[in-house]
XYZ file of N, CA, C and O in Angstrom:
772
model
N -10.162 229.177 306.586
C -11.365 228.599 307.178
C -12.488 229.650 307.120
O -12.293 230.784 307.536
N -13.661 229.281 306.598
C -14.745 230.259 306.486
C -15.258 230.687 307.860
O -15.196 229.925 308.819
N -15.763 231.908 307.931
C -16.332 232.407 309.184
C -17.597 231.626 309.499
O -18.436 231.423 308.626
N -17.746 231.177 310.733
C -18.983 230.466 311.072
C -20.170 231.414 311.041
O -20.045 232.600 311.334
N -21.308 230.870 310.669
C -22.546 231.648 310.650
C -23.231 231.495 312.006
O -23.479 230.380 312.462
N -23.520 232.633 312.627
C -24.122 232.654 313.958
C -25.471 233.363 313.895
O -25.581 234.478 313.389
N -26.499 232.700 314.412
C -27.838 233.273 314.506
C -28.047 233.786 315.925
O -27.711 233.091 316.892
N -28.593 234.986 316.051
C -28.813 235.603 317.360
C -30.269 236.050 317.467
O -30.782 236.693 316.547
N -30.908 235.706 318.586
C -32.246 236.230 318.847
C -32.538 236.224 320.339
O -31.864 235.556 321.118
N -33.544 237.003 320.716
C -33.994 237.084 322.109
C -35.314 236.350 322.258
O -36.117 236.301 321.325
N -35.542 235.829 323.450
C -36.806 235.159 323.758
C -37.869 236.129 324.225
O -38.791 235.757 324.949
N -37.747 237.377 323.807
C -38.707 238.425 324.148
C -38.905 239.310 322.931
O -37.967 239.545 322.170
N -40.125 239.787 322.751
C -40.403 240.734 321.664
C -40.902 242.067 322.227
O -41.330 242.933 321.477
N -40.782 242.240 323.544
C -41.247 243.457 324.205
C -40.398 244.648 323.784
O -39.176 244.558 323.708
N -41.020 245.768 323.523
C -40.306 246.998 323.219
C -39.416 247.358 324.405
O -39.859 247.336 325.547
N -38.148 247.630 324.137
C -37.213 247.979 325.191
C -36.712 246.799 325.994
O -36.129 246.978 327.068
N -36.902 245.595 325.510
C -36.471 244.391 326.224
C -34.974 244.410 326.520
O -34.152 244.674 325.634
N -34.622 244.106 327.759
C -33.209 244.006 328.143
C -32.535 242.861 327.404
O -31.344 242.924 327.084
N -33.290 241.803 327.124
C -32.717 240.684 326.387
C -32.591 241.004 324.903
O -31.716 240.485 324.231
N -33.451 241.892 324.405
C -33.247 242.423 323.068
C -31.947 243.211 322.997
O -31.190 243.113 322.029
N -31.675 243.997 324.049
C -30.409 244.735 324.119
C -29.232 243.773 324.172
O -28.209 243.988 323.511
N -29.352 242.719 324.978
C -28.282 241.733 325.084
C -28.050 241.051 323.738
O -26.909 240.861 323.318
N -29.132 240.699 323.043
C -28.993 240.070 321.721
C -28.297 241.005 320.739
O -27.428 240.584 319.964
N -28.663 242.294 320.771
C -28.043 243.266 319.867
C -26.558 243.416 320.158
O -25.734 243.453 319.229
N -26.218 243.478 321.441
C -24.804 243.603 321.805
C -24.036 242.332 321.452
O -22.906 242.397 320.956
N -24.657 241.183 321.662
C -24.007 239.919 321.283
C -23.767 239.869 319.777
O -22.681 239.475 319.326
N -24.754 240.283 318.989
C -24.580 240.287 317.528
C -23.408 241.172 317.131
O -22.600 240.810 316.262
N -23.292 242.320 317.784
C -22.170 243.222 317.501
C -20.835 242.556 317.849
O -19.877 242.610 317.064
N -20.775 241.902 319.001
C -19.540 241.228 319.418
C -19.183 240.061 318.495
O -18.004 239.839 318.196
N -20.198 239.317 318.031
C -19.915 238.234 317.082
C -19.334 238.792 315.791
O -18.390 238.235 315.230
N -19.889 239.882 315.312
C -19.377 240.505 314.085
C -17.944 240.990 314.285
O -17.077 240.773 313.421
N -17.666 241.628 315.424
C -16.310 242.096 315.715
C -15.316 240.944 315.817
O -14.137 241.105 315.513
N -15.806 239.774 316.235
C -14.951 238.593 316.368
C -14.797 237.831 315.046
O -14.151 236.782 315.004
N -15.414 238.332 313.981
C -15.220 237.732 312.664
C -16.269 236.730 312.227
O -16.108 236.083 311.192
N -17.352 236.596 312.977
C -18.422 235.673 312.578
C -19.339 236.342 311.558
O -19.418 237.559 311.470
N -20.032 235.518 310.802
C -21.072 235.969 309.872
C -22.387 235.908 310.657
O -22.911 234.831 310.911
N -22.893 237.070 311.075
C -23.997 237.132 312.044
C -25.320 237.477 311.379
O -25.388 238.359 310.526
N -26.365 236.783 311.827
C -27.739 237.117 311.459
C -28.505 237.317 312.758
O -28.534 236.423 313.606
N -29.110 238.499 312.924
C -29.942 238.744 314.102
C -31.394 238.826 313.655
O -31.716 239.523 312.690
N -32.252 238.079 314.335
C -33.671 238.072 313.999
C -34.493 238.423 315.235
O -33.990 238.417 316.357
N -35.767 238.704 315.003
C -36.728 238.909 316.081
C -37.812 237.849 315.959
O -38.307 237.582 314.852
N -38.202 237.273 317.080
C -39.296 236.293 317.051
C -40.624 236.950 316.681
O -41.578 236.252 316.343
N -40.674 238.273 316.698
C -41.854 238.994 316.227
C -42.142 238.666 314.764
O -43.297 238.657 314.328
N -41.097 238.353 314.019
C -41.247 238.019 312.603
C -41.612 236.546 312.367
O -41.740 236.119 311.218
N -41.766 235.780 313.453
C -42.104 234.355 313.357
C -43.280 234.049 314.281
O -43.170 233.232 315.207
N -44.447 234.670 314.052
C -45.584 234.446 314.954
C -46.145 233.034 314.806
O -46.307 232.527 313.691
N -46.386 232.394 315.944
C -46.900 231.020 315.931
C -48.017 230.884 316.947
O -47.950 231.490 318.015
N -49.017 230.079 316.623
C -50.059 229.824 317.627
C -49.491 228.990 318.766
O -48.412 228.401 318.639
N -50.205 228.945 319.865
C -49.810 228.079 320.968
C -49.765 226.639 320.455
O -50.669 226.193 319.743
N -48.683 225.913 320.809
C -48.564 224.542 320.298
C -49.779 223.711 320.709
O -50.205 223.710 321.856
N -50.318 222.983 319.735
C -51.503 222.153 319.932
C -51.354 220.949 319.011
O -51.272 221.098 317.792
N -51.283 219.765 319.590
C -51.112 218.554 318.799
C -52.234 218.330 317.803
O -52.004 217.816 316.701
N -53.469 218.715 318.156
C -54.584 218.565 317.217
C -54.409 219.504 316.030
O -54.653 219.116 314.884
N -53.975 220.726 316.301
C -53.713 221.676 315.219
C -52.608 221.158 314.305
O -52.712 221.214 313.082
N -51.568 220.609 314.921
C -50.475 220.044 314.121
C -50.973 218.887 313.263
O -50.608 218.771 312.091
N -51.826 218.031 313.811
C -52.369 216.899 313.048
C -53.202 217.367 311.861
O -53.166 216.770 310.791
N -53.971 218.426 312.065
C -54.822 218.946 310.989
C -54.042 219.706 309.929
O -54.276 219.541 308.740
N -53.103 220.561 310.367
C -52.483 221.514 309.437
C -50.974 221.404 309.311
O -50.374 222.093 308.489
N -50.343 220.603 310.163
C -48.892 220.568 310.180
C -48.355 221.796 310.904
O -49.114 222.656 311.349
N -47.029 221.892 311.025
C -46.454 223.057 311.694
C -46.758 224.338 310.919
O -46.830 224.324 309.684
N -46.933 225.455 311.617
C -47.208 226.711 310.927
C -45.997 227.146 310.094
O -44.849 226.809 310.410
N -46.266 227.903 309.037
C -45.207 228.352 308.128
C -44.066 229.068 308.848
O -42.894 228.845 308.511
N -44.331 229.931 309.862
C -43.204 230.570 310.549
C -42.280 229.578 311.263
O -41.075 229.803 311.346
N -42.835 228.467 311.764
C -41.996 227.440 312.403
C -41.094 226.782 311.374
O -39.913 226.525 311.635
N -41.644 226.525 310.193
C -40.842 225.934 309.109
C -39.740 226.900 308.694
O -38.569 226.516 308.547
N -40.084 228.172 308.548
C -39.095 229.189 308.154
C -37.993 229.319 309.191
O -36.808 229.394 308.847
N -38.369 229.349 310.470
C -37.371 229.494 311.526
C -36.489 228.260 311.618
O -35.270 228.373 311.791
N -37.062 227.102 311.479
C -36.265 225.866 311.498
C -35.221 225.902 310.394
O -34.046 225.595 310.604
N -35.610 226.310 309.209
C -34.661 226.384 308.090
C -33.624 227.475 308.318
O -32.463 227.327 307.935
N -34.027 228.580 308.955
C -33.085 229.646 309.290
C -32.023 229.118 310.260
O -30.829 229.355 310.093
N -32.452 228.405 311.290
C -31.512 227.835 312.262
C -30.536 226.904 311.557
O -29.331 226.932 311.818
N -31.044 226.096 310.641
C -30.186 225.122 309.958
C -29.152 225.764 309.040
O -28.180 225.111 308.663
N -29.317 227.026 308.696
C -28.340 227.725 307.866
C -27.169 228.263 308.681
O -26.252 228.868 308.132
N -27.193 228.039 309.999
C -26.166 228.572 310.895
C -25.496 227.437 311.664
O -26.132 226.448 311.995
N -24.208 227.651 311.967
C -23.466 226.658 312.743
C -23.523 226.951 314.242
O -23.182 226.097 315.059
N -23.937 228.152 314.599
C -24.055 228.537 315.998
C -25.291 229.381 316.214
O -25.712 230.118 315.316
N -25.885 229.271 317.409
C -27.083 230.034 317.756
C -26.897 230.601 319.163
O -26.564 229.858 320.092
N -27.094 231.914 319.293
C -27.067 232.562 320.604
C -28.483 233.010 320.936
O -29.112 233.729 320.154
N -28.975 232.575 322.101
C -30.324 232.942 322.546
C -30.214 233.759 323.826
O -29.600 233.318 324.801
N -30.804 234.944 323.819
C -30.897 235.783 325.013
C -32.259 235.526 325.648
O -33.290 235.876 325.079
N -32.264 234.905 326.816
C -33.508 234.426 327.427
C -33.923 235.243 328.640
O -33.221 235.252 329.658
N -35.071 235.903 328.570
C -35.616 236.539 329.772
C -36.057 235.468 330.768
O -36.108 234.283 330.435
N -36.396 235.903 331.966
C -36.875 234.973 332.994
C -38.286 235.348 333.414
O -38.529 236.477 333.833
N -39.200 234.404 333.255
C -40.574 234.565 333.736
C -40.805 233.488 334.784
O -40.740 232.300 334.468
N -41.082 233.893 335.999
C -41.399 232.937 337.067
C -40.392 231.804 337.146
O -40.741 230.623 337.174
N -39.115 232.175 337.148
C -37.998 231.231 337.301
C -37.862 230.265 336.133
O -37.300 229.176 336.270
N -38.333 230.648 334.947
C -38.211 229.775 333.781
C -38.160 230.626 332.507
O -38.079 231.848 332.571
N -38.220 229.946 331.363
C -38.186 230.634 330.077
C -39.545 231.257 329.770
O -40.563 230.865 330.347
N -39.556 232.203 328.849
C -40.809 232.848 328.468
C -41.691 231.869 327.699
O -41.191 230.978 327.003
N -43.014 232.031 327.797
C -43.909 231.208 326.987
C -43.607 231.353 325.497
O -43.668 230.366 324.750
N -43.268 232.564 325.056
C -42.927 232.789 323.652
C -41.762 231.903 323.216
O -41.825 231.233 322.182
N -40.699 231.890 323.999
C -39.516 231.113 323.628
C -39.794 229.618 323.669
O -39.448 228.884 322.742
N -40.447 229.161 324.712
C -40.741 227.715 324.825
C -41.642 227.266 323.685
O -41.408 226.219 323.069
N -42.669 228.051 323.368
C -43.572 227.706 322.276
C -42.827 227.656 320.940
O -43.041 226.752 320.124
N -41.940 228.621 320.737
C -41.154 228.657 319.503
C -40.285 227.413 319.377
O -40.256 226.763 318.322
N -39.573 227.081 320.445
C -38.701 225.897 320.411
C -39.510 224.621 320.204
O -39.078 223.713 319.479
N -40.691 224.549 320.830
C -41.540 223.367 320.661
C -42.004 223.213 319.216
O -41.935 222.116 318.638
N -42.479 224.295 318.609
C -42.937 224.198 317.217
C -41.782 223.826 316.290
O -41.930 222.962 315.418
N -40.622 224.470 316.466
C -39.472 224.165 315.605
C -39.092 222.689 315.753
O -38.715 222.037 314.773
N -39.240 222.145 316.942
C -38.892 220.732 317.157
C -39.798 219.786 316.381
O -39.453 218.631 316.158
N -40.954 220.265 315.947
C -41.921 219.416 315.249
C -41.768 219.449 313.730
O -42.406 218.667 313.031
N -40.910 220.326 313.212
C -40.754 220.475 311.755
C -39.760 219.445 311.239
O -38.646 219.337 311.753
N -40.182 218.706 310.221
C -39.287 217.744 309.559
C -39.416 217.925 308.061
O -40.513 217.917 307.517
N -38.283 218.099 307.410
C -38.245 218.200 305.953
C -37.910 216.826 305.386
O -36.857 216.255 305.704
N -38.808 216.301 304.571
C -38.552 215.009 303.936
C -38.369 213.902 304.948
O -39.133 213.772 305.905
N -37.312 213.117 304.768
C -37.049 211.965 305.632
C -35.997 212.245 306.700
O -35.408 211.303 307.240
N -35.753 213.523 306.990
C -34.710 213.824 307.973
C -35.117 213.343 309.357
O -36.300 213.154 309.656
N -34.115 213.170 310.210
C -34.352 212.725 311.580
C -35.085 213.808 312.372
O -34.986 214.993 312.055
N -35.810 213.398 313.400
C -36.462 214.390 314.261
C -35.433 215.335 314.891
O -34.272 214.970 315.076
N -35.864 216.531 315.202
C -35.056 217.528 315.908
C -33.839 217.989 315.121
O -32.833 218.421 315.692
N -33.927 217.943 313.807
C -32.779 218.274 312.956
C -32.251 219.683 313.191
O -31.047 219.918 313.108
N -33.125 220.615 313.511
C -32.678 222.008 313.708
C -31.757 222.141 314.914
O -30.982 223.091 314.994
N -31.822 221.210 315.835
C -31.041 221.300 317.060
C -29.750 220.495 316.988
O -28.945 220.535 317.922
N -29.546 219.777 315.911
C -28.359 218.928 315.767
C -27.348 219.605 314.843
O -27.688 220.447 314.024
N -26.100 219.209 314.955
C -25.032 219.673 314.068
C -24.832 221.178 314.098
O -24.530 221.796 313.084
N -24.995 221.757 315.275
C -24.697 223.165 315.509
C -24.537 223.353 317.012
O -24.946 222.491 317.786
N -23.962 224.450 317.412
C -23.761 224.732 318.838
C -24.646 225.889 319.266
O -24.882 226.820 318.493
N -25.129 225.825 320.489
C -25.971 226.867 321.068
C -25.248 227.505 322.250
O -24.549 226.821 323.002
N -25.441 228.807 322.410
C -24.948 229.529 323.581
C -26.097 230.323 324.164
O -26.996 230.764 323.438
N -26.049 230.509 325.486
C -27.154 231.147 326.191
C -26.697 232.392 326.931
O -25.584 232.455 327.456
N -27.594 233.347 326.975
C -27.402 234.542 327.779
C -28.749 234.959 328.319
O -29.788 234.576 327.781
N -28.722 235.722 329.381
C -29.969 236.214 329.944
C -29.724 237.490 330.714
O -28.628 237.714 331.235
N -30.728 238.322 330.772
C -30.643 239.581 331.503
C -31.943 239.793 332.265
O -33.022 239.546 331.736
N -31.808 240.221 333.512
C -32.996 240.542 334.304
C -32.635 241.629 335.305
O -31.460 241.866 335.589
N -33.651 242.272 335.847
C -33.420 243.308 336.840
C -33.045 242.744 338.200
O -32.533 243.453 339.049
N -33.294 241.477 338.404
C -32.973 240.852 339.680
C -31.495 240.538 339.824
O -30.691 240.733 338.913
N -31.153 240.027 340.980
C -29.764 239.698 341.274
C -29.257 238.431 340.625
O -28.049 238.195 340.579
N -30.170 237.591 340.116
C -29.752 236.330 339.504
C -29.417 236.471 338.016
O -28.836 235.567 337.419
N -29.819 237.569 337.401
C -29.492 237.766 335.992
C -30.117 236.736 335.077
O -29.481 236.282 334.131
N -31.342 236.337 335.364
C -32.065 235.341 334.552
C -31.431 233.955 334.601
O -31.683 233.118 333.745
N -30.626 233.695 335.616
C -29.923 232.408 335.717
C -30.883 231.221 335.745
O -30.616 230.178 335.149
N -32.038 231.376 336.397
C -32.979 230.245 336.469
C -33.574 229.952 335.097
O -33.805 228.791 334.754
N -33.791 230.980 334.285
C -34.294 230.717 332.931
C -33.222 230.036 332.091
O -33.529 229.199 331.244
N -31.962 230.391 332.332
C -30.879 229.754 331.572
C -30.769 228.268 331.917
O -30.522 227.446 331.039
N -30.980 227.929 333.186
C -30.964 226.508 333.572
C -32.121 225.771 332.901
O -31.941 224.661 332.388
N -33.307 226.382 332.911
C -34.474 225.743 332.287
C -34.284 225.621 330.779
O -34.602 224.580 330.189
N -33.746 226.669 330.150
C -33.531 226.637 328.703
C -32.485 225.593 328.330
O -32.639 224.868 327.342
N -31.430 225.510 329.120
C -30.400 224.489 328.868
C -31.020 223.090 328.929
O -30.732 222.231 328.099
N -31.906 222.857 329.888
C -32.571 221.557 330.007
C -33.430 221.268 328.778
O -33.392 220.168 328.225
N -34.206 222.254 328.339
C -35.065 222.069 327.156
C -34.209 221.731 325.932
O -34.502 220.783 325.194
N -33.159 222.509 325.721
C -32.337 222.311 324.519
C -31.533 221.017 324.574
O -31.506 220.254 323.605
N -30.865 220.772 325.705
C -29.999 219.585 325.789
C -30.797 218.300 325.933
O -30.624 217.362 325.146
N -31.643 218.238 326.937
C -32.355 216.994 327.220
C -33.563 216.796 326.322
O -33.841 215.691 325.890
N -34.278 217.881 326.059
C -35.478 217.758 325.239
C -35.207 217.674 323.757
O -35.878 216.928 323.040
N -34.224 218.455 323.291
C -33.996 218.560 321.849
C -32.673 217.941 321.387
O -32.406 217.891 320.188
N -31.841 217.509 322.320
C -30.583 216.878 321.947
C -29.546 217.841 321.399
O -28.636 217.452 320.668
N -29.655 219.117 321.761
C -28.732 220.135 321.247
C -27.438 220.156 322.065
O -27.425 219.800 323.246
N -26.368 220.611 321.424
C -25.123 220.885 322.114
C -25.181 222.334 322.591
O -25.211 223.268 321.776
N -25.228 222.530 323.904
C -25.218 223.862 324.490
C -23.868 224.029 325.175
O -23.517 223.246 326.057
N -23.104 225.033 324.753
C -21.763 225.198 325.302
C -21.849 225.573 326.780
O -22.839 226.143 327.230
N -20.797 225.253 327.546
C -20.825 225.563 328.978
C -20.842 227.065 329.279
O -21.492 227.496 330.226
N -20.124 227.869 328.480
C -20.059 229.309 328.729
C -21.424 229.945 328.516
O -22.112 229.652 327.542
N -21.796 230.850 329.423
C -23.033 231.605 329.283
C -22.864 232.922 330.017
O -21.905 233.110 330.759
N -23.792 233.836 329.799
C -23.749 235.123 330.496
C -25.099 235.403 331.130
O -26.133 235.255 330.476
N -25.062 235.774 332.410
C -26.263 236.153 333.152
C -26.041 237.578 333.654
O -25.167 237.815 334.484
N -26.819 238.508 333.126
C -26.650 239.925 333.445
C -27.651 240.323 334.519
O -28.853 240.413 334.253
N -27.145 240.548 335.723
C -27.995 240.974 336.841
C -28.207 242.487 336.793
O -27.414 243.213 336.196
N -29.316 242.945 337.406
C -29.641 244.372 337.449
C -29.472 245.005 336.064
O -28.818 246.037 335.883
N -30.071 244.342 335.093
C -29.863 244.697 333.680
C -30.397 246.073 333.319
O -29.931 246.676 332.355
N -31.347 246.591 334.078
C -31.856 247.932 333.811
C -30.779 248.997 333.937
O -30.884 250.069 333.352
N -29.732 248.686 334.693
C -28.607 249.609 334.882
C -27.347 249.133 334.166
O -26.310 249.793 334.234
N -27.398 247.992 333.494
C -26.194 247.369 332.941
C -25.713 247.972 331.627
O -24.541 247.853 331.280
N -26.633 248.613 330.881
C -26.289 249.124 329.557
C -26.141 250.642 329.590
O -26.920 251.326 330.245
N -25.178 251.151 328.833
C -25.022 252.595 328.739
C -25.890 253.154 327.610
O -26.648 252.405 326.972
N -25.762 254.442 327.335
C -26.590 255.095 326.311
C -26.288 254.610 324.897
O -27.079 254.809 323.981
N -25.140 253.922 324.719
C -24.778 253.361 323.416
C -25.103 251.867 323.344
O -24.690 251.174 322.428
N -25.825 251.353 324.351
C -26.205 249.939 324.460
C -25.017 248.999 324.614
O -25.087 247.821 324.256
N -23.916 249.507 325.162
C -22.785 248.676 325.568
C -22.896 248.454 327.073
O -23.615 249.173 327.771
N -22.161 247.473 327.588
C -22.157 247.257 329.031
C -21.395 248.369 329.738
O -20.343 248.806 329.278
N -21.918 248.796 330.878
C -21.203 249.749 331.723
C -20.075 249.044 332.480
O -19.052 249.634 332.776
N -20.289 247.778 332.786
C -19.393 247.003 333.647
C -18.447 246.161 332.795
O -18.879 245.387 331.935
N -17.159 246.282 333.055
C -16.153 245.528 332.304
C -16.309 244.018 332.513
O -16.034 243.231 331.622
N -16.768 243.613 333.698
C -16.936 242.177 333.966
C -17.975 241.572 333.026
O -17.763 240.486 332.474
N -19.110 242.250 332.816
C -20.112 241.754 331.874
C -19.551 241.719 330.460
O -19.799 240.769 329.709
N -18.811 242.734 330.101
C -18.210 242.794 328.771
C -17.266 241.618 328.549
O -17.303 240.962 327.499
N -16.445 241.315 329.538
C -15.512 240.176 329.423
C -16.264 238.853 329.324
O -15.887 237.974 328.563
N -17.336 238.720 330.118
C -18.115 237.470 330.072
C -18.747 237.275 328.696
O -18.734 236.178 328.145
N -19.307 238.353 328.135
C -19.925 238.225 326.815
C -18.878 237.882 325.762
O -19.103 237.002 324.924
N -17.733 238.531 325.810
C -16.662 238.230 324.844
C -16.221 236.769 324.961
O -15.932 236.117 323.953
N -16.182 236.232 326.184
C -15.799 234.829 326.384
C -16.834 233.888 325.770
O -16.476 232.885 325.132
N -18.119 234.211 325.939
C -19.179 233.391 325.335
C -19.078 233.440 323.812
O -19.177 232.412 323.138
N -18.873 234.632 323.275
C -18.743 234.813 321.821
C -17.585 233.989 321.283
O -17.729 233.244 320.311
N -16.442 234.107 321.920
C -15.253 233.367 321.472
C -15.500 231.858 321.518
O -15.172 231.130 320.579
N -16.090 231.388 322.600
C -16.337 229.961 322.765
C -17.334 229.440 321.730
O -17.123 228.376 321.127
N -18.429 230.175 321.496
C -19.414 229.713 320.512
C -18.805 229.674 319.119
O -19.042 228.725 318.368
N -18.013 230.661 318.781
C -17.355 230.654 317.460
C -16.460 229.424 317.320
O -16.468 228.761 316.291
N -15.712 229.097 318.366
C -14.830 227.920 318.312
C -15.631 226.639 318.136
O -15.282 225.779 317.326
N -16.726 226.493 318.879
C -17.568 225.302 318.733
C -18.218 225.273 317.355
O -18.295 224.223 316.719
N -18.693 226.418 316.885
C -19.392 226.486 315.601
C -18.476 226.122 314.440
O -18.928 225.567 313.436
N -17.194 226.425 314.574
C -16.238 226.086 313.498
C -16.215 224.587 313.207
O -15.920 224.169 312.094
N -16.516 223.767 314.196
C -16.549 222.315 313.985
C -17.674 221.884 313.039
O -17.654 220.776 312.517
N -18.666 222.761 312.861
C -19.809 222.440 312.004
C -19.770 223.190 310.674
O -20.672 223.012 309.853
N -18.746 224.031 310.488
C -18.664 224.829 309.254
C -18.262 223.974 308.070
O -17.647 222.951 308.197
């Protein structure tokens, strides 16, 4: 059975982002678990704020088309979501909205979100570990986009202290949770390989 292809990215492009660290560690764990991993940065997919008039005039921006096609090349997607004001970042929401508007030929709407599995993780300095952003992101993906989001997820609390100098988790509990998410996403993704 071929290794499932897993796409990993963070909903933050800030230098030193804790969710960037989480995405990097997740990519490493997916590779160790035998997946074919691609890690990207949303910095490489700049998009204007979603605007229906802009879409009517010009269609989706080229980075949205590129990202949609990138997602479709993978059977699984792991998103590390920061928390802004108890929800997802504007960057991540805008990205997901633009990708939802891209259609190639006569394909059905929301094609990038279908026929693949999504897994969520989040890291924050607070005690909730970005849990509220994960709930909001799950709602956007499942209800808004019709995506399959696996039940397993990881919320890393007090993330400023969670990583060691090698960008691994200091805490075995976080390490076990991430490995469980990785294993589960790979199993779900195999159904789409």
